[in-house]
Amino acid sequence: MTRVLGIDVGGTKVAIGVSAADGPALSAHVRLDTGPDTLARALAAARALDGAPAAVGFSTCGVIRDGVVRLAPNVPGWEGLELPRLLQEAYGATPVAIDNDVNAAAAAELRWGALRGVSTGVYLNLGTGLAAALVVDGRVVPGAHGAAGEIGYLQVTPGEPAFADGRVPLEERVSGGALATRGAALLGRPITAAELLGGGRARAPVDETPGGGQARALVDETPGGEQARALVDETLRTLAMSVANLCVVLDPERLVIGGGMMGAAELILPRLTAEIGRAVPFPPEVRPARFADDAPLLGALALARAAVA
């Protein structure tokens, strides 16, 4: 089978891979840190891996609007970058498919994973940030401006600071990055979302009983523990409400959830499933994503494989 190339540029890392099969398998890959000249270094590393791919898939943070990258402030030089033009110049007649990282991850789940065979669905990414991909007629819907599914911009309370004020209201409350920031403010020391949720390695002895005992043991050892547990509960309640509202709007047959926060799937999935069952007239099936690691890179390969087809 022909070889395809995938490139994923995230907030802090670049992942590049080559696949010679129509499946989630890499025959070669390399990783880089983002920084100055991210695109030039990524393209040079990609050429070293495969100088003549049949197609290229490119997964990027932000969205592509009017030929430039928007909503990507965390990668130096990325906001406003004319990415489609630059990739066309780099690869000439070779097909190049570009999408944002969450849509790319959804493409991988559609082609090989938990969304395979689904006509109407949602892929929810719970990571450092928060976003969704909407699937209609078996395809990811980009929206009129390429920003469908950017649910981090949803307001939680009427009139609160929003996009025009430089804010991302829902993401600032329920993402992994937000949970870590708010948890650190409560506890007076750095802490990760995984530790708070019980999905990471705690620094203090923990109770390994089912149901989130790790998070309870960790915060019980720390000043402000009760407040931290309340923060986790508030975060999950707000997240569940927002996801249920999204399901009411789209009426999906399946909701697939991925991202780094799913290290605490045993805590998150029951909360979301219960609220969706309570609030959504026709609740979708709720499943964890197949691809926990490298989902956007695998999505870039899925985009490339579709471009070949």
Coordinates of C-alpha atoms in Angstrom, one line a residue:
M1 CA 0.0 0.0 0.0
T2 CA 1.1 3.6 -0.7
R3 CA 2.9 5.5 2.1
V4 CA 1.2 8.6 3.6
L5 CA 2.6 11.2 5.9
G6 CA 1.0 12.7 9.0
I7 CA 2.1 15.9 10.9
D8 CA 0.5 17.1 14.1
V9 CA 1.4 20.5 15.6
G10 CA 0.1 20.9 19.1
G11 CA 0.6 23.5 21.8
T12 CA 4.0 22.2 22.9
K13 CA 4.9 19.3 20.7
V14 CA 5.1 18.3 17.0
A15 CA 4.5 14.6 16.1
I16 CA 5.3 13.3 12.6
G17 CA 4.6 9.8 11.3
V18 CA 4.6 7.7 8.2
S19 CA 2.2 4.8 7.6
A20 CA 2.2 2.2 4.8
A21 CA -1.1 0.6 5.9
D22 CA -4.8 1.7 6.1
G23 CA -4.8 1.4 9.9
P24 CA -3.5 3.1 13.0
A25 CA 0.0 1.9 12.6
L26 CA 3.2 3.9 12.2
S27 CA 6.2 2.6 10.3
A28 CA 8.3 5.6 11.4
H29 CA 7.8 8.6 13.6
V30 CA 9.6 11.5 15.2
R31 CA 8.8 14.2 17.8
L32 CA 9.9 17.8 18.2
D33 CA 9.2 20.7 20.6
T34 CA 7.4 23.7 19.2
G35 CA 9.3 27.0 19.3
P36 CA 10.8 29.4 16.7
D37 CA 10.5 28.2 13.1
T38 CA 8.2 25.3 14.1
L39 CA 6.8 24.8 10.6
A40 CA 10.3 24.8 8.9
R41 CA 11.7 22.3 11.4
A42 CA 8.6 20.1 11.1
L43 CA 8.8 20.1 7.3
A44 CA 12.5 19.3 7.4
A45 CA 11.9 16.4 9.8
A46 CA 9.0 15.2 7.7
R47 CA 11.2 15.2 4.5
A48 CA 13.8 13.2 6.4
L49 CA 11.2 10.6 7.3
D50 CA 9.6 10.4 3.8
G51 CA 10.5 12.6 0.9
A52 CA 7.8 11.4 -1.4
P53 CA 4.6 10.5 0.3
A54 CA 1.4 9.7 -1.6
A55 CA -0.4 12.3 0.5
V56 CA 0.1 14.5 3.6
G57 CA -2.3 15.0 6.4
F58 CA -1.7 18.0 8.7
S59 CA -3.3 18.4 12.1
T60 CA -3.0 21.8 13.7
C61 CA -4.1 23.6 16.9
G62 CA -6.5 26.4 16.1
V63 CA -8.7 26.6 13.0
I64 CA -8.0 27.5 9.3
R65 CA -10.0 30.6 8.3
D66 CA -9.5 32.6 5.0
G67 CA -6.2 30.7 4.4
V68 CA -4.6 31.4 7.8
V69 CA -4.5 29.9 11.2
R70 CA -6.8 31.5 13.8
L71 CA -7.4 30.8 17.5
A72 CA -3.9 29.4 18.1
P73 CA -2.1 31.8 20.5
N74 CA 0.1 29.2 22.2
V75 CA 2.5 28.3 19.4
P76 CA 5.0 31.1 18.6
G77 CA 4.4 32.4 15.1
W78 CA 1.3 30.2 14.4
E79 CA -1.5 32.7 14.8
G80 CA -2.1 34.2 11.3
L81 CA 0.2 31.8 9.6
E82 CA -0.7 31.1 5.9
L83 CA -0.5 27.4 6.5
P84 CA -2.4 26.1 3.4
R85 CA -0.2 28.2 1.0
L86 CA 3.0 27.2 2.7
L87 CA 2.2 23.5 2.6
Q88 CA 1.2 23.7 -1.0
E89 CA 4.6 25.3 -1.8
A90 CA 6.3 22.5 0.2
Y91 CA 4.5 19.6 -1.4
G92 CA 3.5 20.8 -4.8
A93 CA 1.1 18.4 -6.5
T94 CA 1.0 16.0 -3.6
P95 CA -2.4 16.0 -2.0
V96 CA -2.4 17.8 1.4
A97 CA -5.4 17.7 3.8
I98 CA -5.5 20.1 6.8
D99 CA -7.8 20.2 9.8
N100 CA -7.6 21.1 13.5
D101 CA -6.4 18.6 16.0
V102 CA -9.8 17.6 17.4
N103 CA -11.4 17.2 14.0
A104 CA -8.3 15.1 13.0
A105 CA -8.7 12.9 16.1
A106 CA -12.4 12.4 15.2
A107 CA -11.3 11.4 11.7
A108 CA -9.1 8.7 13.2
E109 CA -12.1 7.4 15.3
L110 CA -14.3 7.5 12.3
R111 CA -11.9 5.5 10.1
W112 CA -10.6 3.0 12.6
G113 CA -12.1 3.6 16.1
A114 CA -15.1 4.2 18.2
L115 CA -17.0 6.3 15.7
R116 CA -16.6 3.8 12.9
G117 CA -20.0 3.3 11.1
V118 CA -21.6 6.2 12.9
S119 CA -23.7 8.6 10.9
T120 CA -24.4 11.3 13.5
G121 CA -22.0 11.6 16.4
V122 CA -19.8 13.7 18.6
Y123 CA -16.1 13.4 19.5
L124 CA -15.4 15.2 22.7
N125 CA -11.7 16.1 23.6
L126 CA -11.0 16.6 27.3
G127 CA -7.4 17.6 27.5
T128 CA -5.5 20.7 28.4
G129 CA -8.1 22.5 26.3
L130 CA -11.7 21.7 25.5
A131 CA -13.3 21.1 22.1
A132 CA -15.6 18.8 20.2
A133 CA -15.9 17.5 16.6
L134 CA -19.4 17.1 15.1
V135 CA -20.1 14.2 12.8
V136 CA -23.0 14.4 10.3
D137 CA -23.6 11.8 7.5
G138 CA -20.4 10.1 8.6
R139 CA -18.2 13.2 8.1
V140 CA -16.7 15.8 10.4
V141 CA -18.6 19.1 9.9
P142 CA -16.3 22.1 9.7
G143 CA -18.9 24.8 10.0
A144 CA -19.2 28.0 8.0
H145 CA -15.9 29.3 9.4
G146 CA -14.1 26.1 10.3
A147 CA -14.9 26.5 13.9
A148 CA -17.8 24.0 14.5
G149 CA -17.4 22.3 17.8
E150 CA -15.3 25.0 19.5
I151 CA -17.4 24.5 22.7
G152 CA -14.7 26.0 24.9
Y153 CA -16.2 29.4 23.9
L154 CA -19.7 28.5 25.3
Q155 CA -20.8 30.8 28.1
V156 CA -21.7 29.3 31.5
T157 CA -23.5 32.3 32.9
P158 CA -25.2 35.0 30.9
G159 CA -23.2 38.1 30.1
E160 CA -19.9 36.8 31.5
P161 CA -16.6 37.8 29.8
A162 CA -16.5 35.9 26.5
F163 CA -14.6 35.7 23.2
A164 CA -14.7 39.4 22.5
D165 CA -13.0 39.9 25.9
G166 CA -10.3 37.5 25.1
R167 CA -11.8 34.7 27.2
V168 CA -12.8 31.1 26.7
P169 CA -15.5 30.7 29.3
L170 CA -16.3 27.0 29.4
E171 CA -12.7 25.9 28.7
E172 CA -11.6 28.1 31.6
R173 CA -13.8 26.1 33.9
V174 CA -13.7 22.5 32.9
S175 CA -10.6 21.7 30.8
G176 CA -7.6 19.9 32.3
G177 CA -5.6 23.1 32.2
A178 CA -8.3 25.0 34.0
L179 CA -8.6 22.3 36.7
A180 CA -4.9 22.3 37.3
T181 CA -4.8 26.1 37.6
R182 CA -7.8 26.3 39.9
G183 CA -6.6 23.4 42.0
A184 CA -3.2 25.0 42.4
A185 CA -4.8 28.2 43.6
L186 CA -6.8 26.2 46.2
L187 CA -4.0 24.0 47.4
G188 CA -1.2 26.5 47.3
R189 CA 1.1 24.3 45.3
P190 CA 1.3 22.9 41.7
I191 CA -1.0 20.0 41.0
T192 CA -2.2 18.3 37.8
A193 CA -5.7 17.6 36.6
A194 CA -4.8 13.9 36.6
E195 CA -3.9 14.1 40.3
L196 CA -7.1 15.9 41.2
L197 CA -9.2 13.5 39.2
G198 CA -7.4 10.5 40.6
G199 CA -6.1 9.5 37.2
G200 CA -2.4 10.2 37.8
R201 CA 0.2 9.2 40.3
A202 CA -0.4 10.8 43.6
R203 CA 2.4 12.2 45.7
A204 CA 0.9 11.0 49.0
P205 CA -0.2 7.4 49.9
V206 CA -3.5 6.7 48.3
D207 CA -6.6 4.5 48.8
E208 CA -6.8 2.3 45.7
T209 CA -10.5 1.4 46.2
P210 CA -12.7 1.9 43.1
G211 CA -14.5 5.2 42.5
G212 CA -11.9 7.9 42.6
G213 CA -10.2 7.1 45.9
Q214 CA -6.8 8.4 44.6
A215 CA -8.1 11.9 44.3
R216 CA -9.7 11.8 47.7
A217 CA -6.6 10.5 49.4
L218 CA -4.4 13.1 47.7
V219 CA -6.5 16.1 48.7
D220 CA -7.2 14.7 52.1
E221 CA -3.4 15.0 52.8
T222 CA -3.4 18.6 51.6
P223 CA -4.7 21.9 53.1
G224 CA -7.9 22.8 51.2
G225 CA -8.7 19.2 50.4
E226 CA -12.5 19.6 50.9
Q227 CA -12.4 22.6 48.6
A228 CA -10.5 20.6 46.0
R229 CA -13.1 17.9 46.0
A230 CA -15.8 20.5 45.6
L231 CA -13.9 21.9 42.7
V232 CA -13.7 18.5 41.0
D233 CA -17.4 18.0 41.6
E234 CA -18.3 21.5 40.2
T235 CA -16.1 20.9 37.2
L236 CA -17.8 17.6 36.4
R237 CA -21.3 19.0 36.9
T238 CA -20.6 21.9 34.6
L239 CA -19.0 19.7 32.0
A240 CA -21.8 17.2 32.1
M241 CA -24.4 19.9 31.7
S242 CA -22.6 21.4 28.7
V243 CA -22.1 18.1 27.0
A244 CA -25.8 17.2 27.6
N245 CA -26.8 20.5 26.0
L246 CA -24.6 19.7 23.0
C247 CA -26.3 16.4 22.6
V248 CA -29.7 18.0 22.7
V249 CA -28.6 20.3 19.8
L250 CA -27.1 17.6 17.5
D251 CA -29.1 14.5 18.6
P252 CA -26.1 12.1 18.0
E253 CA -26.3 8.4 18.1
R254 CA -22.9 8.1 19.8
L255 CA -20.7 10.3 21.9
V256 CA -17.0 9.3 22.0
I257 CA -14.8 10.9 24.6
G258 CA -11.0 11.2 24.3
G259 CA -8.1 13.3 25.6
G260 CA -5.8 13.3 28.5
M261 CA -8.4 13.7 31.2
M262 CA -9.8 10.3 30.2
G263 CA -7.1 8.8 32.4
A264 CA -9.9 9.3 35.0
A265 CA -12.6 7.7 32.7
E266 CA -14.0 5.7 35.7
L267 CA -14.9 9.0 37.3
I268 CA -15.9 11.1 34.3
L269 CA -17.9 8.6 32.2
P270 CA -20.5 7.8 34.8
R271 CA -21.1 11.4 35.6
L272 CA -21.5 12.4 31.9
T273 CA -23.6 9.3 31.1
A274 CA -26.0 10.0 34.0
E275 CA -26.6 13.6 33.1
I276 CA -27.0 12.9 29.4
G277 CA -29.6 10.2 30.4
R278 CA -31.4 12.7 32.6
A279 CA -31.4 15.7 30.2
V280 CA -31.4 14.4 26.6
P281 CA -34.7 13.2 25.1
F282 CA -32.9 10.5 23.1
P283 CA -29.6 9.9 24.8
P284 CA -26.7 8.7 22.7
E285 CA -24.4 5.8 23.5
V286 CA -21.4 7.0 25.4
R287 CA -18.0 5.4 24.7
P288 CA -14.4 6.1 25.4
A289 CA -12.2 6.9 22.4
R290 CA -10.1 4.0 21.0
F291 CA -7.1 6.2 20.6
A292 CA -5.8 7.6 23.9
D293 CA -2.3 8.5 22.6
D294 CA -1.3 10.3 19.4
A295 CA -5.0 10.7 18.4
P296 CA -4.3 13.9 16.3
L297 CA -1.3 12.3 14.6
L298 CA -3.3 9.2 13.7
G299 CA -6.0 11.6 12.6
A300 CA -3.5 13.4 10.3
L301 CA -2.8 9.9 8.8
A302 CA -6.5 9.3 8.4
L303 CA -6.8 12.6 6.5
A304 CA -3.9 11.7 4.3
R305 CA -5.4 8.2 3.6
A306 CA -8.7 9.8 2.7
A307 CA -6.9 12.3 0.3
V308 CA -5.3 9.3 -1.5
A309 CA -8.7 7.6 -1.8

